[in-house]
């Protein structure tokens, strides 16, 4: 559904009024009947002969994904990935309000990136005590994940997006999402191997 | 299973000989019986009273994930994400042999990063004609994804790892894996919203 939401976002931005389940299926790489089944879960958006009303669908999916909530969020760790998030407003584009970015490296603290002045990670705890913060994007080095996650959760952060590759244990009730580049790459490797094995078996 | 493989990798590197399904479940965040069920799929590794033989398990999982195949691979697009992959040997750590990195920006072409000199994307087609390449990590800007993927697949690349955020259509039979930062972030937002709604409902 996140992909569907993203595509509906793009259609809405492009000023498309209606889209058929067939066209939407093409964009999503699934069948028209899968599209109809999935969207019927959220309500009735289809108009026979016209397709789906993009504006209505967009309005409701924004609500479903909380993209209208502007969750106050911070970014911790401004390495390559953190910089990517900062430079391209990635958090802001997904319904978060980015409040501040932190790093512990003197080479990065104080630098301005896309309107944000990177703050000293030593000020993180004080910042969280003073500023209600729902979510944190964790982009610190792997070995710093556990400690940083503990500090965040101990100071009111309810949701952690861990893009650091490290493992973290969180208090019960914390919302988490772990994104690991290497997991995705291993999954590709598994399928490449299967595909090559099949080709070898048929002597290709 | 990719997570399990990563953890077994780490245990092997740390010189651990045996691990119980209970301990492995703790690390993976699942029950011991789930661990036993999942691993029984690949063979018999458990020794009653000792747990799993980490070395054996590692050896076989390396094979399952093709991490011993050293798929020849290239990197296209050396922005923030591409740089992260280059600097940290991410592809090499997942069973790929990185042959070269390409970019089209004059500011980046010729720069050396972690032993790789970034090559001009204009040479990509020639390179692929001369060098058998199984896989490509695609880290170009969103709007360049379609065209680049077409060039890659038209010149023998069988697997595309798309980390660019854009959409691509690939020839039938191409192995693909799409990793989108924003999909993961939207998924977190959905659950943050659900969690906040529940808290509001009980007046927390």
CSV table of C-alpha atoms in Angstrom, one decimal:
chain,number,residue,atom,x,y,z
A,1,UNK,CA,0.0,0.0,0.0
A,2,UNK,CA,2.9,2.4,0.6
A,3,UNK,CA,3.7,2.1,-3.2
A,4,UNK,CA,0.1,2.7,-4.1
A,5,UNK,CA,0.1,5.8,-1.9
A,6,UNK,CA,3.2,7.1,-3.5
A,7,UNK,CA,1.9,6.6,-7.0
A,8,UNK,CA,-1.5,8.3,-6.1
A,9,UNK,CA,0.6,11.2,-4.6
A,10,UNK,CA,2.4,11.6,-8.0
A,11,UNK,CA,-0.9,11.3,-10.0
A,12,UNK,CA,-2.5,14.0,-7.8
A,13,UNK,CA,0.6,16.3,-8.2
A,14,UNK,CA,0.4,15.8,-11.9
A,15,UNK,CA,-3.3,16.9,-11.9
A,16,UNK,CA,-4.8,13.5,-13.0
A,17,UNK,CA,-8.5,13.4,-12.1
A,18,UNK,CA,-9.4,9.8,-12.8
A,19,UNK,CA,-7.4,6.6,-13.2
A,20,UNK,CA,-8.8,3.1,-14.1
A,21,UNK,CA,-7.9,0.0,-12.1
A,22,UNK,CA,-6.2,-1.2,-15.3
A,23,UNK,CA,-3.9,1.8,-15.5
A,24,UNK,CA,-3.2,1.8,-11.8
A,25,UNK,CA,-2.4,-2.0,-12.0
A,26,UNK,CA,0.1,-1.2,-14.8
A,27,UNK,CA,1.8,1.3,-12.6
A,28,UNK,CA,1.8,-1.0,-9.6
A,29,UNK,CA,2.7,-4.1,-11.5
A,30,UNK,CA,-0.4,-6.0,-10.4
A,31,UNK,CA,-3.8,-7.0,-11.9
A,32,UNK,CA,-6.8,-4.6,-12.1
A,33,UNK,CA,-8.7,-7.0,-9.8
A,34,UNK,CA,-6.0,-6.8,-7.2
A,35,UNK,CA,-6.2,-3.0,-7.3
A,36,UNK,CA,-10.0,-3.1,-6.9
A,37,UNK,CA,-9.8,-5.6,-4.0
A,38,UNK,CA,-7.1,-3.6,-2.1
A,39,UNK,CA,-8.7,-0.2,-2.5
A,40,UNK,CA,-12.2,-1.5,-1.6
A,41,UNK,CA,-10.7,-2.0,1.9
A,42,UNK,CA,-10.5,1.8,2.4
A,43,UNK,CA,-13.9,2.8,0.8
A,44,UNK,CA,-15.7,3.3,-2.4
A,45,UNK,CA,-13.6,5.4,-4.9
A,46,UNK,CA,-14.4,3.9,-8.2
A,47,UNK,CA,-16.9,5.4,-10.6
A,48,UNK,CA,-18.1,3.0,-13.2
A,49,UNK,CA,-16.7,4.0,-16.6
A,50,UNK,CA,-14.4,6.7,-15.2
A,51,UNK,CA,-12.2,4.8,-12.8
A,52,UNK,CA,-10.9,6.0,-9.5
A,53,UNK,CA,-11.3,9.7,-8.4
A,54,UNK,CA,-7.6,10.4,-7.7
A,55,UNK,CA,-8.3,13.5,-5.5
A,56,UNK,CA,-10.7,11.6,-3.1
A,57,UNK,CA,-8.4,8.6,-2.9
A,58,UNK,CA,-5.4,10.8,-2.2
A,59,UNK,CA,-7.3,12.7,0.5
A,60,UNK,CA,-8.2,9.5,2.3
A,61,UNK,CA,-4.8,7.7,1.9
A,62,UNK,CA,-3.1,10.8,3.3
A,63,UNK,CA,-5.2,10.3,6.4
A,64,UNK,CA,-4.6,6.5,6.5
A,65,UNK,CA,-0.8,7.0,6.4
A,66,UNK,CA,-0.9,9.8,8.9
A,67,UNK,CA,0.8,12.0,6.3
A,68,UNK,CA,-1.4,14.9,7.5
A,69,UNK,CA,-0.2,14.5,11.1
A,70,UNK,CA,3.2,16.2,10.7
A,71,UNK,CA,4.7,14.1,13.4
A,72,UNK,CA,7.5,16.1,15.1
A,73,UNK,CA,10.7,14.3,14.2
A,74,UNK,CA,14.5,14.6,14.5
A,75,UNK,CA,17.4,13.1,12.6
A,76,UNK,CA,20.4,11.7,14.4
A,77,UNK,CA,23.6,11.0,12.5
A,78,UNK,CA,24.4,13.1,9.4
A,79,UNK,CA,26.6,10.7,7.4
A,80,UNK,CA,25.8,9.8,3.8
A,81,UNK,CA,22.3,8.5,4.5
A,82,UNK,CA,21.4,11.3,7.0
A,83,UNK,CA,22.6,13.8,4.4
A,84,UNK,CA,20.4,12.2,1.7
A,85,UNK,CA,17.4,12.6,4.0
A,86,UNK,CA,18.2,16.2,4.9
A,87,UNK,CA,19.0,17.3,1.3
A,88,UNK,CA,15.9,15.8,-0.2
A,89,UNK,CA,13.3,16.6,2.5
A,90,UNK,CA,12.6,12.8,2.7
A,91,UNK,CA,11.0,13.0,6.1
A,92,UNK,CA,9.0,16.1,5.3
A,93,UNK,CA,7.7,14.3,2.2
A,94,UNK,CA,6.3,11.4,4.3
A,95,UNK,CA,4.3,13.3,6.8
A,96,UNK,CA,7.0,14.2,9.4
A,97,UNK,CA,7.9,17.7,10.6
A,98,UNK,CA,11.7,17.7,10.8
A,99,UNK,CA,12.7,19.8,13.9
A,100,UNK,CA,16.5,19.3,14.0
A,101,UNK,CA,19.5,17.2,12.9
A,102,UNK,CA,22.2,16.0,15.3
A,103,UNK,CA,25.7,14.6,14.9
A,104,UNK,CA,28.6,14.0,17.2
A,105,UNK,CA,31.4,14.7,14.8
A,106,UNK,CA,33.0,18.2,15.1
A,107,UNK,CA,33.6,18.2,11.3
A,108,UNK,CA,29.8,18.2,10.8
A,109,UNK,CA,28.4,20.1,13.8
A,110,UNK,CA,27.4,23.6,12.8
A,111,UNK,CA,27.3,22.9,9.1
A,112,UNK,CA,24.2,24.0,7.3
A,113,UNK,CA,22.4,21.6,5.0
A,114,UNK,CA,19.2,22.5,3.3
A,115,UNK,CA,18.3,25.1,5.9
A,116,UNK,CA,19.2,22.9,8.9
A,117,UNK,CA,22.2,23.7,11.1
A,118,UNK,CA,23.5,20.4,12.3
A,119,UNK,CA,23.5,20.4,16.2
A,120,UNK,CA,25.8,18.8,18.6
A,121,UNK,CA,24.6,15.3,19.7
A,122,UNK,CA,25.6,16.2,23.2
A,123,UNK,CA,22.6,18.6,23.3
A,124,UNK,CA,20.2,15.8,22.2
A,125,UNK,CA,18.9,14.9,25.7
A,126,UNK,CA,18.2,18.6,26.6
A,127,UNK,CA,16.5,19.2,23.3
A,128,UNK,CA,14.2,16.2,23.8
A,129,UNK,CA,13.3,17.3,27.4
A,130,UNK,CA,12.2,20.7,26.0
A,131,UNK,CA,10.7,19.6,22.7
A,132,UNK,CA,8.0,17.0,22.3
A,133,UNK,CA,9.3,14.6,19.6
A,134,UNK,CA,7.3,11.7,18.2
A,135,UNK,CA,9.8,10.1,15.9
A,136,UNK,CA,13.6,9.8,15.2
A,137,UNK,CA,15.5,8.8,12.1
A,138,UNK,CA,18.5,6.9,13.4
A,139,UNK,CA,21.4,7.1,10.9
A,140,UNK,CA,24.4,6.8,13.4
A,141,UNK,CA,27.2,4.2,12.9
A,142,UNK,CA,26.1,0.7,13.7
A,143,UNK,CA,27.9,0.5,17.1
A,144,UNK,CA,26.2,3.7,18.4
A,145,UNK,CA,22.6,2.5,17.7
A,146,UNK,CA,21.9,0.8,21.0
A,147,UNK,CA,23.0,3.7,23.2
A,148,UNK,CA,21.3,6.3,21.0
A,149,UNK,CA,18.0,4.4,20.8
A,150,UNK,CA,18.0,4.1,24.6
A,151,UNK,CA,18.6,7.9,25.0
A,152,UNK,CA,15.8,8.7,22.5
A,153,UNK,CA,13.2,6.3,24.0
A,154,UNK,CA,14.1,7.4,27.5
A,155,UNK,CA,13.2,10.9,26.6
A,156,UNK,CA,9.8,10.5,25.0
A,157,UNK,CA,10.5,9.4,21.4
A,158,UNK,CA,7.8,6.9,20.5
A,159,UNK,CA,8.9,5.8,17.1
A,160,UNK,CA,12.4,4.9,15.7
A,161,UNK,CA,13.3,4.6,12.1
A,162,UNK,CA,16.5,2.7,12.2
A,163,UNK,CA,18.5,3.1,8.9
A,164,UNK,CA,21.9,2.5,10.6
A,165,UNK,CA,22.2,-1.3,10.1
A,166,UNK,CA,22.7,-2.0,13.8
A,167,UNK,CA,20.5,-3.9,16.2
A,168,UNK,CA,18.5,-2.1,18.9
A,169,UNK,CA,16.3,-3.2,21.8
A,170,UNK,CA,13.4,-0.9,22.5
A,171,UNK,CA,11.0,-0.5,25.3
A,172,UNK,CA,7.6,-2.2,24.9
A,173,UNK,CA,5.2,-0.1,22.9
A,174,UNK,CA,7.8,1.8,20.8
A,175,UNK,CA,7.0,1.8,17.1
A,176,UNK,CA,9.9,0.7,15.0
A,177,UNK,CA,10.9,0.2,11.5
A,178,UNK,CA,14.3,-1.2,10.5
A,179,UNK,CA,15.7,-0.5,7.0
A,180,UNK,CA,18.9,-2.4,6.1
A,181,UNK,CA,20.6,-1.9,2.8
A,182,UNK,CA,22.3,-5.3,3.2
A,183,UNK,CA,19.1,-7.2,3.8
A,184,UNK,CA,17.7,-6.0,0.6
A,185,UNK,CA,20.9,-6.7,-1.2
A,186,UNK,CA,21.1,-10.3,0.2
A,187,UNK,CA,17.6,-10.9,-0.9
A,188,UNK,CA,18.5,-9.8,-4.5
A,189,UNK,CA,21.6,-12.1,-4.3
A,190,UNK,CA,19.4,-15.1,-3.3
A,191,UNK,CA,17.2,-14.6,-6.3
A,192,UNK,CA,20.2,-14.0,-8.7
A,193,UNK,CA,21.7,-17.2,-7.5
A,194,UNK,CA,18.4,-19.1,-8.1
A,195,UNK,CA,18.1,-17.5,-11.5
A,196,UNK,CA,21.7,-18.4,-12.5
A,197,UNK,CA,21.2,-22.0,-11.2
A,198,UNK,CA,18.1,-22.4,-13.3
A,199,UNK,CA,19.9,-21.1,-16.4
A,200,UNK,CA,22.9,-23.4,-15.7
A,201,UNK,CA,20.5,-26.3,-15.3
A,202,UNK,CA,19.1,-25.8,-18.8
A,203,UNK,CA,22.5,-25.2,-20.2
A,204,UNK,CA,22.0,-21.5,-21.1
B,1,UNK,CA,16.0,-15.1,6.6
B,2,UNK,CA,18.3,-12.3,5.5
B,3,UNK,CA,18.4,-11.0,9.1
B,4,UNK,CA,19.2,-14.5,10.4
B,5,UNK,CA,22.0,-14.8,7.9
B,6,UNK,CA,23.4,-11.5,8.9
B,7,UNK,CA,23.3,-12.5,12.6
B,8,UNK,CA,24.9,-15.9,11.9
B,9,UNK,CA,27.6,-14.0,10.0
B,10,UNK,CA,28.3,-11.8,13.0
B,11,UNK,CA,28.4,-14.8,15.4
B,12,UNK,CA,30.8,-16.7,13.1
B,13,UNK,CA,33.0,-13.6,12.9
B,14,UNK,CA,32.9,-13.4,16.7
B,15,UNK,CA,34.1,-17.0,17.0
B,16,UNK,CA,30.9,-18.4,18.5
B,17,UNK,CA,30.8,-22.2,18.1
B,18,UNK,CA,27.2,-23.0,19.2
B,19,UNK,CA,24.1,-21.0,19.8
B,20,UNK,CA,20.8,-22.3,21.2
B,21,UNK,CA,17.5,-21.7,19.4
B,22,UNK,CA,16.5,-19.7,22.5
B,23,UNK,CA,19.5,-17.3,22.2
B,24,UNK,CA,19.1,-17.0,18.4
B,25,UNK,CA,15.4,-16.2,18.9
B,26,UNK,CA,16.4,-13.4,21.4
B,27,UNK,CA,18.7,-11.9,18.8
B,28,UNK,CA,16.1,-12.3,16.0
B,29,UNK,CA,13.1,-11.2,18.1
B,30,UNK,CA,11.2,-14.4,17.6
B,31,UNK,CA,10.4,-17.6,19.5
B,32,UNK,CA,12.8,-20.6,19.8
B,33,UNK,CA,10.3,-22.8,18.0
B,34,UNK,CA,10.1,-20.3,15.0
B,35,UNK,CA,13.9,-20.5,14.8
B,36,UNK,CA,13.8,-24.3,14.8
B,37,UNK,CA,11.1,-24.4,12.2
B,38,UNK,CA,12.8,-21.9,9.9
B,39,UNK,CA,16.2,-23.5,10.1
B,40,UNK,CA,14.9,-27.1,9.7
B,41,UNK,CA,14.0,-25.9,6.1
B,42,UNK,CA,17.7,-25.8,5.2
B,43,UNK,CA,18.9,-29.0,7.0
B,44,UNK,CA,19.8,-30.4,10.3
B,45,UNK,CA,22.1,-28.1,12.4
B,46,UNK,CA,21.0,-28.6,15.9
B,47,UNK,CA,22.8,-30.8,18.4
B,48,UNK,CA,20.6,-31.6,21.4
B,49,UNK,CA,22.0,-29.9,24.4
B,50,UNK,CA,24.5,-27.8,22.5
B,51,UNK,CA,22.4,-25.8,20.1
B,52,UNK,CA,23.2,-24.9,16.5
B,53,UNK,CA,26.7,-25.4,15.1
B,54,UNK,CA,27.3,-21.8,13.9
B,55,UNK,CA,30.1,-22.7,11.5
B,56,UNK,CA,28.0,-25.3,9.6
B,57,UNK,CA,25.0,-23.1,9.5
B,58,UNK,CA,27.1,-20.2,8.3
B,59,UNK,CA,28.7,-22.3,5.6
B,60,UNK,CA,25.3,-23.5,4.2
B,61,UNK,CA,23.6,-20.1,4.5
B,62,UNK,CA,26.5,-18.5,2.5
B,63,UNK,CA,25.6,-20.9,-0.2
B,64,UNK,CA,21.8,-20.4,0.0
B,65,UNK,CA,22.3,-16.6,-0.4
B,66,UNK,CA,24.8,-16.9,-3.1
B,67,UNK,CA,27.3,-15.0,-1.0
B,68,UNK,CA,30.0,-17.3,-2.2
B,69,UNK,CA,29.3,-16.5,-5.9
B,70,UNK,CA,30.9,-13.0,-6.0
B,71,UNK,CA,28.5,-11.8,-8.7
B,72,UNK,CA,30.2,-9.3,-10.9
B,73,UNK,CA,28.5,-6.0,-10.2
B,74,UNK,CA,28.6,-2.3,-10.9
B,75,UNK,CA,27.4,0.8,-9.1
B,76,UNK,CA,25.6,3.6,-11.1
B,77,UNK,CA,25.2,6.9,-9.5
B,78,UNK,CA,27.5,8.2,-6.8
B,79,UNK,CA,25.3,10.5,-4.8
B,80,UNK,CA,24.9,10.1,-1.0
B,81,UNK,CA,23.6,6.6,-1.2
B,82,UNK,CA,26.1,5.5,-3.8
B,83,UNK,CA,28.9,7.0,-1.7
B,84,UNK,CA,27.6,5.1,1.3
B,85,UNK,CA,27.7,1.8,-0.6
B,86,UNK,CA,31.3,2.6,-1.9
B,87,UNK,CA,32.7,3.8,1.3
B,88,UNK,CA,31.5,0.8,3.4
B,89,UNK,CA,32.0,-2.1,0.9
B,90,UNK,CA,28.3,-2.8,1.2
B,91,UNK,CA,28.1,-4.8,-2.0
B,92,UNK,CA,31.3,-6.7,-1.3
B,93,UNK,CA,29.9,-7.7,2.1
B,94,UNK,CA,26.8,-9.2,0.5
B,95,UNK,CA,28.4,-11.6,-2.0
B,96,UNK,CA,29.0,-9.2,-5.0
B,97,UNK,CA,32.3,-8.3,-6.6
B,98,UNK,CA,32.2,-4.6,-7.3
B,99,UNK,CA,33.9,-3.9,-10.7
B,100,UNK,CA,33.4,-0.2,-11.1
B,101,UNK,CA,31.3,2.8,-10.2
B,102,UNK,CA,29.9,5.3,-12.7
B,103,UNK,CA,28.4,8.8,-12.5
B,104,UNK,CA,27.5,11.5,-15.1
B,105,UNK,CA,28.5,14.5,-13.0
B,106,UNK,CA,31.8,16.1,-13.9
B,107,UNK,CA,32.2,17.1,-10.3
B,108,UNK,CA,32.4,13.4,-9.3
B,109,UNK,CA,33.9,11.7,-12.3
B,110,UNK,CA,37.6,10.8,-11.6
B,111,UNK,CA,37.2,11.1,-7.9
B,112,UNK,CA,38.7,8.2,-5.9
B,113,UNK,CA,36.5,6.7,-3.2
B,114,UNK,CA,37.7,3.7,-1.2
B,115,UNK,CA,40.0,2.5,-4.0
B,116,UNK,CA,37.5,3.1,-6.8
B,117,UNK,CA,37.9,5.9,-9.3
B,118,UNK,CA,34.5,7.0,-10.4
B,119,UNK,CA,34.1,6.6,-14.2
B,120,UNK,CA,32.1,8.6,-16.7
B,121,UNK,CA,28.6,7.2,-17.2
B,122,UNK,CA,29.1,7.8,-20.9
B,123,UNK,CA,31.5,4.8,-20.9
B,124,UNK,CA,28.9,2.5,-19.3
B,125,UNK,CA,27.7,0.8,-22.5
B,126,UNK,CA,31.2,0.1,-23.7
B,127,UNK,CA,32.2,-1.2,-20.3
B,128,UNK,CA,29.2,-3.6,-20.2
B,129,UNK,CA,30.0,-4.9,-23.7
B,130,UNK,CA,33.5,-5.8,-22.7
B,131,UNK,CA,32.8,-7.0,-19.1
B,132,UNK,CA,30.3,-9.6,-18.1
B,133,UNK,CA,28.3,-8.0,-15.3
B,134,UNK,CA,25.5,-9.8,-13.4
B,135,UNK,CA,24.1,-7.1,-11.2
B,136,UNK,CA,23.9,-3.3,-10.9
B,137,UNK,CA,23.1,-1.1,-8.0
B,138,UNK,CA,21.1,1.8,-9.3
B,139,UNK,CA,21.5,5.0,-7.3
B,140,UNK,CA,20.9,7.6,-10.0
B,141,UNK,CA,18.3,10.5,-9.6
B,142,UNK,CA,14.7,9.3,-9.8
B,143,UNK,CA,14.2,10.7,-13.3
B,144,UNK,CA,17.2,8.9,-14.8
B,145,UNK,CA,16.1,5.4,-13.5
B,146,UNK,CA,14.1,4.2,-16.5
B,147,UNK,CA,16.7,5.1,-19.1
B,148,UNK,CA,19.6,3.7,-17.1
B,149,UNK,CA,17.8,0.5,-16.3
B,150,UNK,CA,17.1,0.0,-20.0
B,151,UNK,CA,20.7,0.6,-20.9
B,152,UNK,CA,21.9,-1.9,-18.3
B,153,UNK,CA,19.4,-4.7,-19.2
B,154,UNK,CA,20.1,-4.1,-22.9
B,155,UNK,CA,23.7,-4.9,-22.3
B,156,UNK,CA,23.5,-8.1,-20.3
B,157,UNK,CA,22.8,-7.1,-16.7
B,158,UNK,CA,20.5,-9.7,-15.2
B,159,UNK,CA,19.7,-8.1,-11.8
B,160,UNK,CA,18.9,-4.6,-10.8
B,161,UNK,CA,19.0,-3.3,-7.2
B,162,UNK,CA,17.0,0.0,-7.4
B,163,UNK,CA,17.8,2.3,-4.5
B,164,UNK,CA,16.9,5.4,-6.5
B,165,UNK,CA,13.3,5.8,-5.6
B,166,UNK,CA,12.1,5.9,-9.2
B,167,UNK,CA,10.0,3.4,-11.1
B,168,UNK,CA,11.5,1.1,-13.8
B,169,UNK,CA,10.1,-1.4,-16.3
B,170,UNK,CA,12.4,-4.3,-16.9
B,171,UNK,CA,12.5,-7.1,-19.5
B,172,UNK,CA,10.9,-10.3,-18.4
B,173,UNK,CA,13.3,-12.5,-16.5
B,174,UNK,CA,15.3,-9.7,-15.0
B,175,UNK,CA,15.8,-10.1,-11.2
B,176,UNK,CA,14.9,-6.9,-9.3
B,177,UNK,CA,14.8,-5.5,-5.9
B,178,UNK,CA,13.5,-2.0,-5.1
B,179,UNK,CA,14.5,-0.3,-1.9
B,180,UNK,CA,12.7,2.9,-1.2
B,181,UNK,CA,13.5,5.0,1.8
B,182,UNK,CA,10.1,6.7,1.6
B,183,UNK,CA,8.1,3.4,1.6
B,184,UNK,CA,9.8,2.4,4.8
B,185,UNK,CA,9.1,5.8,6.3
B,186,UNK,CA,5.5,5.8,5.3
B,187,UNK,CA,5.1,2.4,6.8
B,188,UNK,CA,6.4,3.8,10.1
B,189,UNK,CA,4.1,6.8,9.9
B,190,UNK,CA,1.1,4.5,9.4
B,191,UNK,CA,1.9,2.7,12.7
B,192,UNK,CA,2.8,5.9,14.6
B,193,UNK,CA,-0.6,7.2,13.6
B,194,UNK,CA,-2.3,4.0,14.7
B,195,UNK,CA,-0.4,4.1,18.0
B,196,UNK,CA,-1.3,7.8,18.7
B,197,UNK,CA,-4.9,7.2,17.8
B,198,UNK,CA,-5.1,4.3,20.3
B,199,UNK,CA,-3.5,6.5,23.0
B,200,UNK,CA,-5.9,9.3,22.3
B,201,UNK,CA,-8.8,6.9,22.5
B,202,UNK,CA,-7.9,5.8,26.0
B,203,UNK,CA,-7.2,9.5,27.0
B,204,UNK,CA,-3.4,9.0,27.5
